[in-house]
Amino acid sequence: MADVKTGAQHIASLRDGRSVYLDGALVADVTTHPAFRGAVQSAGMLYDYQARPENIERMTFDCGGGRRVSRAWQMPRSREELVARRQALSSWSAQSCGFIGRSPDHVASALIGQVMGIEVFEKHGPARARALRDYVAEATRQDWFLTYVIINPQADRSKAWGEQAEADLSARIVDEDAGGITIRGGKMLGTSSIMANEVLVANLQPLKPGEEDLAFSCALPMNTKGLKVLSRKSYEAHAVSEWDNPLSSRYDENDAVVWFQDVKVPWERVFVHRDTDMCRAQFHDTWGHTMQNYQAQIRLTEKLRFLTGIARRVAETIGTVNMPPVRDALGKLAAQAAGVEAILHGMEASGAQQGEWFVPNKHMMYAAQVLTQELYPQIVSTIRDLAGGGLIMLPSSAADYGNPEVARIIRTTQQSPVATPDERVKFMKLAWDAVGSEFASRHLQYEMFYAGAQFVTRGHSWRTYDWERALGMVDGLLGSYGMPDGSAAGRAA
């Protein structure tokens, strides 16, 4: 029997005494608490899916000694391995219809991308490079579910991080000795921290000289002494039932402020130490940022496929699917979803061998980010337009069916050409949870900003595009002809 992590093993690992706070109270057990248990079960479901005998070969690889782990930890050496890895990640994303954004493959992708560029860490120092190598090897073997906190609390955006009025606002080094560093302060957004084993702490946002206390990267178990997770409002806790809220009752991965109260980090878990530029290089000079956002586009491709299905089913349910304007809208939606998938395949087809590793096309990945930030709200709006009032005239909850008179009225008014009244209500409840509920609103905000504001992703696109080739074409054509009198003309300004 293959040695592979199961859902039961993952869920058991979360009963570790971690400090999670919700509504002012310490949560005794995140695996059973009504605000988190559905999401925890969904995380376990991912490991059970990869552990099924029929899925093991496709979803996992042998990391040594017969131990099989998620292909998320596989560093691809060829295009074939990159594609095989993507197919496994696509299958995982499909299990949650793309609604678990920080699934275990996300931070795993970031870390293997950093190891694929380990020479950047070697320049920073062999001890830090060795710490990263050893940590990722251990995380791989354990098949850990990792989250990360790589952004500082928003606070006063008019000031640099080191100029904020509250000294402990952003996590910083407050002490260090032969055993390691001590950190204090907050980081965000801690998505999926409730159901993760460990957290990567780093700085994706630019730091400047003088902010060396903020310039560190490390990894910690979620139950580390002094580490506190302050959860946002739980949409799962406010889900009326699985029937009423089929997505938010299962896939509310949660977000949180993670607070470090004088947390001691041993040197073997410190990857960047007091180097402001290395915090940037950790992601952008390695393949970390590329691989983590490539994973995000894999997930989003599955999510858009699901939403496209929701749109088609809405039109069928209310009997408008054969109307020309509706088919026009569905055709555009189908093209948009297929376009994102095509870019994903393009990243692989135009990928390149970089030393030992085969990596996806970085610019195509950033191009997809720029496009999908604008596309996601358009797709949600299209579905709402197609549904009209159908998303509003729904029973208050499944409890309405317990009243015979109310149930009779519901079944009289909820008519559809393709579904029974109960089937219509069930589907429309799903559609509302996908595009209209508070859970859906969080996903809208997430897809628009998880990679940064639009000027950030457009900046990445500007930085990575092959301008030399594009301008060379312009100059080549300009150089192919002269002035009307036959004299040469200089290059255009």
Tab-separated table of C-alpha atoms in Angstrom:
chain	number	residue	atom	x	y	z
A	1	MET	CA	0.000	0.000	0.000
A	2	ALA	CA	1.348	3.431	-0.961
A	3	ASP	CA	2.644	5.684	1.802
A	4	VAL	CA	0.554	8.810	1.145
A	5	LYS	CA	-1.097	11.392	3.386
A	6	THR	CA	-4.839	11.015	3.956
A	7	GLY	CA	-7.586	13.412	4.955
A	8	ALA	CA	-7.917	11.858	8.400
A	9	GLN	CA	-4.199	12.340	9.018
A	10	HIS	CA	-4.379	15.982	7.958
A	11	ILE	CA	-7.411	16.747	10.106
A	12	ALA	CA	-5.792	15.054	13.110
A	13	SER	CA	-2.679	17.205	12.605
A	14	LEU	CA	-4.769	20.358	13.093
A	15	ARG	CA	-5.636	19.396	16.669
A	16	ASP	CA	-2.364	20.884	17.824
A	17	GLY	CA	-3.318	23.546	20.352
A	18	ARG	CA	-3.086	26.469	17.913
A	19	SER	CA	-4.427	29.847	19.061
A	20	VAL	CA	-7.301	30.881	16.789
A	21	TYR	CA	-9.673	33.650	17.871
A	22	LEU	CA	-13.185	34.250	16.546
A	23	ASP	CA	-15.781	36.651	17.962
A	24	GLY	CA	-13.504	37.405	20.897
A	25	ALA	CA	-13.115	33.797	21.995
A	26	LEU	CA	-10.333	31.237	21.700
A	27	VAL	CA	-11.398	28.345	19.472
A	28	ALA	CA	-10.772	25.061	21.244
A	29	ASP	CA	-10.688	22.850	18.138
A	30	VAL	CA	-10.855	24.204	14.578
A	31	THR	CA	-11.758	20.756	13.237
A	32	THR	CA	-15.099	20.688	15.056
A	33	HIS	CA	-15.990	24.380	15.462
A	34	PRO	CA	-19.077	25.322	13.372
A	35	ALA	CA	-17.189	28.247	11.835
A	36	PHE	CA	-14.423	26.075	10.393
A	37	ARG	CA	-15.308	22.381	10.306
A	38	GLY	CA	-16.699	22.417	6.758
A	39	ALA	CA	-13.561	24.039	5.345
A	40	VAL	CA	-11.367	21.667	7.349
A	41	GLN	CA	-13.287	18.698	5.961
A	42	SER	CA	-12.818	20.097	2.450
A	43	ALA	CA	-9.068	20.329	3.032
A	44	GLY	CA	-9.095	16.729	4.203
A	45	MET	CA	-11.072	15.810	1.098
A	46	LEU	CA	-8.177	16.973	-1.086
A	47	TYR	CA	-5.780	14.573	0.612
A	48	ASP	CA	-8.306	11.748	0.439
A	49	TYR	CA	-8.749	12.439	-3.275
A	50	GLN	CA	-5.033	12.123	-3.985
A	51	ALA	CA	-4.810	8.995	-1.793
A	52	ARG	CA	-7.425	7.042	-3.748
A	53	PRO	CA	-5.732	4.088	-5.450
A	54	GLU	CA	-6.974	5.189	-8.877
A	55	ASN	CA	-5.583	8.719	-8.355
A	56	ILE	CA	-2.228	8.112	-6.678
A	57	GLU	CA	-0.129	7.934	-9.830
A	58	ARG	CA	-1.738	11.023	-11.373
A	59	MET	CA	-1.875	13.148	-8.220
A	60	THR	CA	1.358	12.229	-6.418
A	61	PHE	CA	5.026	11.438	-7.012
A	62	ASP	CA	7.640	9.466	-5.125
A	63	CYS	CA	9.785	11.907	-3.166
A	64	GLY	CA	12.066	9.116	-1.954
A	65	GLY	CA	11.861	5.851	-0.066
A	66	GLY	CA	8.415	5.017	-1.402
A	67	ARG	CA	6.854	8.109	0.188
A	68	ARG	CA	4.341	9.644	-2.240
A	69	VAL	CA	3.317	13.300	-1.911
A	70	SER	CA	1.310	15.850	-3.857
A	71	ARG	CA	2.705	16.799	-7.250
A	72	ALA	CA	2.507	20.373	-5.968
A	73	TRP	CA	5.957	19.679	-4.468
A	74	GLN	CA	7.385	18.349	-7.737
A	75	MET	CA	10.024	20.573	-9.333
A	76	PRO	CA	9.517	19.972	-13.089
A	77	ARG	CA	12.562	19.048	-15.138
A	78	SER	CA	10.738	18.951	-18.478
A	79	ARG	CA	7.630	20.265	-20.208
A	80	GLU	CA	6.053	16.849	-19.717
A	81	GLU	CA	6.582	17.031	-15.964
A	82	LEU	CA	5.239	20.599	-15.869
A	83	VAL	CA	2.074	19.499	-17.687
A	84	ALA	CA	1.648	16.393	-15.501
A	85	ARG	CA	1.978	18.609	-12.426
A	86	ARG	CA	-0.609	21.055	-13.789
A	87	GLN	CA	-3.049	18.243	-14.508
A	88	ALA	CA	-2.816	17.129	-10.885
A	89	LEU	CA	-3.320	20.674	-9.610
A	90	SER	CA	-6.277	21.146	-11.964
A	91	SER	CA	-7.893	18.023	-10.527
A	92	TRP	CA	-7.437	19.351	-7.000
A	93	SER	CA	-8.928	22.734	-7.924
A	94	ALA	CA	-11.908	21.079	-9.582
A	95	GLN	CA	-12.811	19.387	-6.291
A	96	SER	CA	-13.744	22.788	-4.821
A	97	CYS	CA	-14.821	24.304	-8.168
A	98	GLY	CA	-11.862	26.668	-7.716
A	99	PHE	CA	-13.250	28.230	-4.532
A	100	ILE	CA	-10.343	27.218	-2.289
A	101	GLY	CA	-7.809	29.800	-3.387
A	102	ARG	CA	-5.094	28.951	-0.868
A	103	SER	CA	-5.247	25.196	-1.289
A	104	PRO	CA	-2.115	23.228	-0.277
A	105	ASP	CA	-0.601	23.549	-3.765
A	106	HIS	CA	-0.323	27.349	-3.635
A	107	VAL	CA	2.415	27.964	-1.094
A	108	ALA	CA	4.047	24.672	-2.086
A	109	SER	CA	4.360	26.161	-5.573
A	110	ALA	CA	5.924	29.333	-4.171
A	111	LEU	CA	8.496	27.380	-2.169
A	112	ILE	CA	9.581	24.983	-4.892
A	113	GLY	CA	9.941	27.997	-7.193
A	114	GLN	CA	12.294	29.538	-4.664
A	115	VAL	CA	14.342	26.354	-4.401
A	116	MET	CA	14.468	26.218	-8.216
A	117	GLY	CA	16.298	29.558	-7.897
A	118	ILE	CA	18.395	28.565	-4.875
A	119	GLU	CA	21.435	30.369	-6.298
A	120	VAL	CA	19.722	33.642	-5.290
A	121	PHE	CA	19.727	32.453	-1.666
A	122	GLU	CA	23.313	31.220	-1.990
A	123	LYS	CA	24.346	34.810	-2.748
A	124	HIS	CA	22.494	35.925	0.373
A	125	GLY	CA	24.399	33.360	2.404
A	126	PRO	CA	24.938	29.583	2.410
A	127	ALA	CA	23.339	29.146	5.822
A	128	ARG	CA	20.062	30.723	4.704
A	129	ALA	CA	20.101	28.750	1.438
A	130	ARG	CA	20.659	25.527	3.367
A	131	ALA	CA	17.808	26.412	5.734
A	132	LEU	CA	15.433	26.842	2.805
A	133	ARG	CA	16.542	23.633	1.087
A	134	ASP	CA	16.184	21.594	4.264
A	135	TYR	CA	12.835	23.109	5.151
A	136	VAL	CA	11.293	22.501	1.719
A	137	ALA	CA	12.629	18.928	1.751
A	138	GLU	CA	10.896	18.342	5.098
A	139	ALA	CA	7.676	20.082	4.016
A	140	THR	CA	7.674	17.941	0.890
A	141	ARG	CA	8.153	14.678	2.756
A	142	GLN	CA	5.427	15.563	5.264
A	143	ASP	CA	3.175	16.882	2.480
A	144	TRP	CA	2.325	19.838	4.699
A	145	PHE	CA	-0.481	22.248	3.995
A	146	LEU	CA	1.184	25.667	4.174
A	147	THR	CA	-0.277	29.142	4.234
A	148	TYR	CA	1.659	32.375	4.058
A	149	VAL	CA	1.539	35.922	5.367
A	150	ILE	CA	3.585	38.101	3.023
A	151	ILE	CA	1.812	41.461	3.301
A	152	ASN	CA	1.964	44.017	6.107
A	153	PRO	CA	-1.239	45.410	7.644
A	154	GLN	CA	-2.614	48.156	5.398
A	155	ALA	CA	-2.505	50.955	7.994
A	156	ASP	CA	-1.418	54.382	6.699
A	157	ARG	CA	-0.551	53.823	3.029
A	158	SER	CA	0.872	57.346	2.767
A	159	LYS	CA	3.838	56.259	4.910
A	160	ALA	CA	6.554	53.624	4.516
A	161	TRP	CA	6.298	50.508	6.683
A	162	GLY	CA	9.109	51.718	8.918
A	163	GLU	CA	7.408	55.100	9.451
A	164	GLN	CA	4.078	53.872	10.848
A	165	ALA	CA	2.985	55.405	14.143
A	166	GLU	CA	2.583	51.996	15.797
A	167	ALA	CA	6.009	50.391	16.044
A	168	ASP	CA	4.622	46.863	16.383
A	169	LEU	CA	2.189	47.183	13.475
A	170	SER	CA	4.201	45.002	11.058
A	171	ALA	CA	6.072	41.901	12.143
A	172	ARG	CA	9.710	42.788	12.799
A	173	ILE	CA	12.825	41.374	14.388
A	174	VAL	CA	12.991	42.606	17.987
A	175	ASP	CA	15.830	40.384	19.205
A	176	GLU	CA	18.268	37.730	18.034
A	177	ASP	CA	20.832	35.441	19.600
A	178	ALA	CA	22.693	32.232	18.905
A	179	GLY	CA	19.400	30.341	18.840
A	180	GLY	CA	17.562	32.460	16.303
A	181	ILE	CA	15.466	35.595	15.901
A	182	THR	CA	12.487	36.891	17.859
A	183	ILE	CA	9.649	38.566	15.952
A	184	ARG	CA	6.754	40.754	17.057
A	185	GLY	CA	3.866	42.331	15.146
A	186	GLY	CA	1.207	41.516	12.590
A	187	LYS	CA	0.996	40.173	9.034
A	188	MET	CA	-1.861	39.412	6.661
A	189	LEU	CA	-3.915	37.899	5.088
A	190	GLY	CA	-3.395	34.422	6.505
A	191	THR	CA	-5.823	32.820	4.054
A	192	SER	CA	-6.407	29.132	4.943
A	193	SER	CA	-4.333	29.518	8.120
A	194	ILE	CA	-7.160	27.802	10.017
A	195	MET	CA	-6.529	24.526	8.158
A	196	ALA	CA	-2.787	24.801	7.455
A	197	ASN	CA	0.047	23.024	9.230
A	198	GLU	CA	2.630	25.804	8.922
A	199	VAL	CA	2.953	29.427	7.861
A	200	LEU	CA	5.599	31.064	5.666
A	201	VAL	CA	6.317	34.609	6.874
A	202	ALA	CA	7.891	36.937	4.312
A	203	ASN	CA	7.713	40.378	2.660
A	204	LEU	CA	6.402	40.616	-0.882
A	205	GLN	CA	5.968	44.384	-0.700
A	206	PRO	CA	9.054	46.553	-1.326
A	207	LEU	CA	11.210	47.492	1.624
A	208	LYS	CA	13.863	50.200	1.681
A	209	PRO	CA	17.193	50.657	3.468
A	210	GLY	CA	16.537	51.427	7.105
A	211	GLU	CA	13.763	48.827	7.344
A	212	GLU	CA	16.085	45.895	8.039
A	213	ASP	CA	14.103	44.908	11.145
A	214	LEU	CA	11.186	44.099	8.812
A	215	ALA	CA	13.398	42.288	6.306
A	216	PHE	CA	13.169	38.623	7.178
A	217	SER	CA	11.571	35.398	6.003
A	218	CYS	CA	10.894	32.276	8.013
A	219	ALA	CA	8.483	29.378	8.530
A	220	LEU	CA	6.662	28.324	11.678
A	221	PRO	CA	4.202	25.651	12.831
A	222	MET	CA	0.732	27.092	13.360
A	223	ASN	CA	0.820	26.088	17.023
A	224	THR	CA	4.023	28.005	17.789
A	225	LYS	CA	3.953	29.708	21.177
A	226	GLY	CA	3.002	33.385	20.785
A	227	LEU	CA	1.474	32.947	17.307
A	228	LYS	CA	-2.155	34.102	17.283
A	229	VAL	CA	-4.665	33.893	14.427
A	230	LEU	CA	-7.424	36.530	14.438
A	231	SER	CA	-10.064	35.234	12.063
A	232	ARG	CA	-12.334	37.441	10.016
A	233	LYS	CA	-16.089	36.821	10.127
A	234	SER	CA	-16.815	33.228	9.200
A	235	TYR	CA	-19.236	32.854	6.283
A	236	GLU	CA	-19.444	29.171	7.096
A	237	ALA	CA	-20.742	29.984	10.572
A	238	HIS	CA	-23.474	32.120	9.009
A	239	ALA	CA	-24.433	29.553	6.374
A	240	VAL	CA	-28.014	28.481	7.095
A	241	SER	CA	-27.481	24.949	5.828
A	242	GLU	CA	-25.565	23.075	3.156
A	243	TRP	CA	-28.688	23.201	0.966
A	244	ASP	CA	-29.028	26.966	1.387
A	245	ASN	CA	-25.293	27.749	1.131
A	246	PRO	CA	-23.574	24.849	-0.638
A	247	LEU	CA	-20.321	26.754	-1.278
A	248	SER	CA	-19.843	28.888	1.829
A	249	SER	CA	-20.702	25.943	4.101
A	250	ARG	CA	-17.817	23.948	2.591
A	251	TYR	CA	-15.175	26.215	1.085
A	252	ASP	CA	-14.838	29.272	3.307
A	253	GLU	CA	-11.049	29.056	3.522
A	254	ASN	CA	-11.060	32.080	5.811
A	255	ASP	CA	-8.626	34.964	6.069
A	256	ALA	CA	-6.944	36.273	9.183
A	257	VAL	CA	-4.490	38.635	10.762
A	258	VAL	CA	-1.602	36.610	12.130
A	259	TRP	CA	-0.028	38.158	15.203
A	260	PHE	CA	3.437	37.257	16.507
A	261	GLN	CA	3.877	37.977	20.179
A	262	ASP	CA	7.637	37.686	20.734
A	263	VAL	CA	7.836	34.479	18.701
A	264	LYS	CA	11.224	32.763	18.671
A	265	VAL	CA	12.307	31.424	15.273
A	266	PRO	CA	15.319	29.058	15.194
A	267	TRP	CA	18.007	29.831	12.614
A	268	GLU	CA	17.272	26.635	10.676
A	269	ARG	CA	13.873	28.129	9.837
A	270	VAL	CA	15.134	31.609	8.867
A	271	PHE	CA	15.512	32.064	5.090
A	272	VAL	CA	16.110	35.819	4.805
A	273	HIS	CA	17.823	37.868	7.491
A	274	ARG	CA	17.893	41.679	7.590
A	275	ASP	CA	18.245	42.134	3.829
A	276	THR	CA	15.611	44.427	2.299
A	277	ASP	CA	16.412	43.599	-1.321
A	278	MET	CA	16.560	39.870	-0.634
A	279	CYS	CA	12.919	40.006	0.480
A	280	ARG	CA	12.087	41.056	-3.081
A	281	ALA	CA	14.573	38.659	-4.645
A	282	GLN	CA	13.116	35.716	-2.711
A	283	PHE	CA	10.058	35.920	-4.949
A	284	HIS	CA	11.073	37.814	-8.084
A	285	ASP	CA	14.660	36.725	-8.758
A	286	THR	CA	13.774	33.076	-8.170
A	287	TRP	CA	10.844	31.257	-9.784
A	288	GLY	CA	8.756	31.641	-6.610
A	289	HIS	CA	6.417	34.359	-7.820
A	290	THR	CA	6.042	32.699	-11.206
A	291	MET	CA	5.153	29.272	-9.835
A	292	GLN	CA	2.743	30.517	-7.166
A	293	ASN	CA	0.798	32.637	-9.636
A	294	TYR	CA	0.900	29.929	-12.298
A	295	GLN	CA	-0.899	27.782	-9.709
A	296	ALA	CA	-3.415	30.600	-9.190
A	297	GLN	CA	-4.229	30.600	-12.912
A	298	ILE	CA	-4.624	26.808	-12.872
A	299	ARG	CA	-7.179	27.195	-10.089
A	300	LEU	CA	-8.920	30.139	-11.735
A	301	THR	CA	-9.302	28.187	-14.976
A	302	GLU	CA	-11.352	25.593	-13.097
A	303	LYS	CA	-13.352	28.274	-11.297
A	304	LEU	CA	-14.248	30.016	-14.559
A	305	ARG	CA	-15.288	26.681	-16.045
A	306	PHE	CA	-17.659	26.226	-13.100
A	307	LEU	CA	-19.066	29.758	-13.389
A	308	THR	CA	-19.593	29.283	-17.123
A	309	GLY	CA	-21.607	26.175	-16.291
A	310	ILE	CA	-23.623	28.186	-13.749
A	311	ALA	CA	-24.397	30.784	-16.430
A	312	ARG	CA	-25.611	28.186	-18.932
A	313	ARG	CA	-27.735	26.431	-16.299
A	314	VAL	CA	-29.287	29.765	-15.256
A	315	ALA	CA	-30.414	30.396	-18.827
A	316	GLU	CA	-31.791	26.877	-19.143
A	317	THR	CA	-33.562	27.066	-15.793
A	318	ILE	CA	-35.471	30.252	-16.610
A	319	GLY	CA	-36.097	29.319	-20.243
A	320	THR	CA	-34.017	31.986	-21.981
A	321	VAL	CA	-31.212	29.828	-23.368
A	322	ASN	CA	-32.506	29.962	-26.966
A	323	MET	CA	-32.940	33.736	-27.059
A	324	PRO	CA	-30.312	35.319	-29.361
A	325	PRO	CA	-29.118	37.953	-26.835
A	326	VAL	CA	-28.687	35.270	-24.187
A	327	ARG	CA	-26.758	32.980	-26.517
A	328	ASP	CA	-24.630	35.970	-27.448
A	329	ALA	CA	-23.815	36.559	-23.768
A	330	LEU	CA	-23.104	32.868	-23.188
A	331	GLY	CA	-20.910	32.714	-26.266
A	332	LYS	CA	-18.837	35.633	-25.034
A	333	LEU	CA	-18.593	34.069	-21.586
A	334	ALA	CA	-17.473	30.760	-23.074
A	335	ALA	CA	-14.803	32.558	-25.121
A	336	GLN	CA	-13.542	34.388	-22.042
A	337	ALA	CA	-13.239	31.180	-20.015
A	338	ALA	CA	-11.576	29.363	-22.905
A	339	GLY	CA	-9.231	32.303	-23.433
A	340	VAL	CA	-7.935	32.045	-19.864
A	341	GLU	CA	-7.415	28.305	-20.324
A	342	ALA	CA	-5.599	28.947	-23.610
A	343	ILE	CA	-3.186	31.351	-21.883
A	344	LEU	CA	-2.556	28.684	-19.242
A	345	HIS	CA	-1.602	26.176	-21.932
A	346	GLY	CA	0.428	28.894	-23.645
A	347	MET	CA	2.485	29.385	-20.486
A	348	GLU	CA	3.515	25.749	-20.768
A	349	ALA	CA	3.922	25.572	-24.548
A	350	SER	CA	6.215	28.631	-24.538
A	351	GLY	CA	7.951	27.674	-21.301
A	352	ALA	CA	11.706	27.234	-21.210
A	353	GLN	CA	14.446	25.112	-19.727
A	354	GLN	CA	16.229	27.107	-17.042
A	355	GLY	CA	19.162	25.020	-15.983
A	356	GLU	CA	17.829	21.888	-14.339
A	357	TRP	CA	14.212	23.071	-14.362
A	358	PHE	CA	11.487	23.672	-16.917
A	359	VAL	CA	9.443	26.761	-16.091
A	360	PRO	CA	6.276	28.350	-17.528
A	361	ASN	CA	6.410	31.570	-19.533
A	362	LYS	CA	6.595	34.325	-16.918
A	363	HIS	CA	5.153	37.116	-19.046
A	364	MET	CA	2.160	35.048	-20.143
A	365	MET	CA	1.452	34.349	-16.487
A	366	TYR	CA	1.487	38.073	-15.688
A	367	ALA	CA	-0.612	38.812	-18.775
A	368	ALA	CA	-3.214	36.342	-17.512
A	369	GLN	CA	-3.250	38.096	-14.128
A	370	VAL	CA	-3.866	41.491	-15.715
A	371	LEU	CA	-6.682	40.139	-17.860
A	372	THR	CA	-8.413	38.032	-15.210
A	373	GLN	CA	-8.440	40.821	-12.624
A	374	GLU	CA	-10.783	42.680	-14.975
A	375	LEU	CA	-12.498	39.578	-16.319
A	376	TYR	CA	-13.735	38.039	-13.062
A	377	PRO	CA	-16.109	40.874	-12.092
A	378	GLN	CA	-17.373	40.964	-15.693
A	379	ILE	CA	-18.237	37.266	-15.560
A	380	VAL	CA	-20.012	37.635	-12.220
A	381	SER	CA	-21.971	40.585	-13.620
A	382	THR	CA	-22.954	38.566	-16.709
A	383	ILE	CA	-24.374	35.771	-14.554
A	384	ARG	CA	-26.350	38.256	-12.456
A	385	ASP	CA	-27.710	39.844	-15.633
A	386	LEU	CA	-28.782	36.457	-16.983
A	387	ALA	CA	-30.494	35.486	-13.725
A	388	GLY	CA	-32.365	38.722	-13.071
A	389	GLY	CA	-34.863	38.448	-10.227
A	390	GLY	CA	-34.506	34.686	-10.120
A	391	LEU	CA	-31.637	35.030	-7.653
A	392	ILE	CA	-33.797	37.099	-5.321
A	393	MET	CA	-37.190	35.341	-5.254
A	394	LEU	CA	-35.918	32.377	-3.287
A	395	PRO	CA	-37.269	30.801	-0.094
A	396	SER	CA	-35.701	32.133	3.083
A	397	SER	CA	-34.273	28.717	3.949
A	398	ALA	CA	-34.848	24.991	3.702
A	399	ALA	CA	-36.998	25.333	6.830
A	400	ASP	CA	-39.748	26.855	4.663
A	401	TYR	CA	-40.471	23.371	3.343
A	402	GLY	CA	-41.461	22.321	6.846
A	403	ASN	CA	-44.611	24.444	6.537
A	404	PRO	CA	-47.000	22.613	4.143
A	405	GLU	CA	-48.786	25.788	3.029
A	406	VAL	CA	-45.518	27.684	2.392
A	407	ALA	CA	-44.069	24.658	0.602
A	408	ARG	CA	-47.130	24.522	-1.682
A	409	ILE	CA	-46.735	28.192	-2.618
A	410	ILE	CA	-43.007	27.723	-3.257
A	411	ARG	CA	-43.658	24.797	-5.576
A	412	THR	CA	-46.369	26.753	-7.369
A	413	THR	CA	-44.207	29.818	-8.021
A	414	GLN	CA	-40.799	28.232	-8.646
A	415	GLN	CA	-41.469	26.915	-12.143
A	416	SER	CA	-38.872	25.961	-14.753
A	417	PRO	CA	-38.954	24.354	-18.212
A	418	VAL	CA	-36.113	21.986	-17.317
A	419	ALA	CA	-36.343	21.397	-13.564
A	420	THR	CA	-38.835	20.658	-10.809
A	421	PRO	CA	-39.597	23.548	-8.445
A	422	ASP	CA	-37.369	22.021	-5.763
A	423	GLU	CA	-34.539	21.521	-8.263
A	424	ARG	CA	-34.874	25.118	-9.404
A	425	VAL	CA	-34.619	26.454	-5.867
A	426	LYS	CA	-31.665	24.200	-5.080
A	427	PHE	CA	-29.767	25.375	-8.152
A	428	MET	CA	-30.594	29.055	-7.714
A	429	LYS	CA	-29.372	28.849	-4.106
A	430	LEU	CA	-26.068	27.543	-5.485
A	431	ALA	CA	-25.908	30.294	-8.105
A	432	TRP	CA	-26.537	32.961	-5.449
A	433	ASP	CA	-23.809	31.554	-3.212
A	434	ALA	CA	-21.426	31.686	-6.192
A	435	VAL	CA	-22.110	35.271	-7.305
A	436	GLY	CA	-24.321	37.144	-4.837
A	437	SER	CA	-23.821	36.091	-1.230
A	438	GLU	CA	-21.375	37.613	1.242
A	439	PHE	CA	-19.120	34.631	0.531
A	440	ALA	CA	-19.316	35.449	-3.198
A	441	SER	CA	-18.534	39.104	-2.515
A	442	ARG	CA	-15.365	38.095	-0.679
A	443	HIS	CA	-14.378	35.991	-3.714
A	444	LEU	CA	-14.947	38.947	-6.010
A	445	GLN	CA	-12.620	41.052	-3.883
A	446	TYR	CA	-10.127	38.198	-3.640
A	447	GLU	CA	-9.884	37.604	-7.392
A	448	MET	CA	-9.475	41.332	-8.026
A	449	PHE	CA	-6.711	41.870	-5.456
A	450	TYR	CA	-4.999	38.627	-4.361
A	451	ALA	CA	-2.115	39.376	-6.751
A	452	GLY	CA	-2.027	43.066	-5.832
A	453	ALA	CA	-3.785	46.110	-7.241
A	454	GLN	CA	-4.047	46.413	-11.015
A	455	PHE	CA	-1.107	48.809	-11.217
A	456	VAL	CA	1.003	46.108	-9.538
A	457	THR	CA	0.137	43.325	-11.974
A	458	ARG	CA	0.386	45.710	-14.930
A	459	GLY	CA	3.812	46.689	-13.646
A	460	HIS	CA	4.864	43.031	-13.724
A	461	SER	CA	3.565	42.814	-17.289
A	462	TRP	CA	5.521	45.941	-18.270
A	463	ARG	CA	8.660	44.552	-16.667
A	464	THR	CA	8.562	41.119	-18.293
A	465	TYR	CA	7.295	41.809	-21.822
A	466	ASP	CA	9.740	41.356	-24.745
A	467	TRP	CA	9.850	45.050	-25.643
A	468	GLU	CA	13.108	44.611	-27.553
A	469	ARG	CA	11.458	42.247	-30.004
A	470	ALA	CA	8.360	44.438	-30.397
A	471	LEU	CA	10.348	47.636	-30.919
A	472	GLY	CA	12.731	45.776	-33.216
A	473	MET	CA	9.828	45.053	-35.542
A	474	VAL	CA	8.901	48.741	-35.570
A	475	ASP	CA	12.481	49.816	-36.226
A	476	GLY	CA	12.919	47.139	-38.863
A	477	LEU	CA	9.999	48.419	-40.861
A	478	LEU	CA	11.057	52.045	-40.414
A	479	GLY	CA	14.516	51.141	-41.676
A	480	SER	CA	13.166	49.474	-44.794
A	481	TYR	CA	12.293	52.752	-46.539
A	482	GLY	CA	13.569	56.331	-46.733
A	483	MET	CA	12.239	59.810	-47.397
A	484	PRO	CA	10.275	60.433	-50.630
A	485	ASP	CA	13.363	62.139	-52.100
A	486	GLY	CA	15.410	59.000	-51.486
A	487	SER	CA	17.386	60.357	-48.520
A	488	ALA	CA	17.700	58.388	-45.310
A	489	ALA	CA	15.520	59.214	-42.310
A	490	GLY	CA	16.539	58.871	-38.716
A	491	ARG	CA	14.873	56.549	-36.289
A	492	ALA	CA	11.502	57.719	-35.049
A	493	ALA	CA	11.526	59.348	-31.645
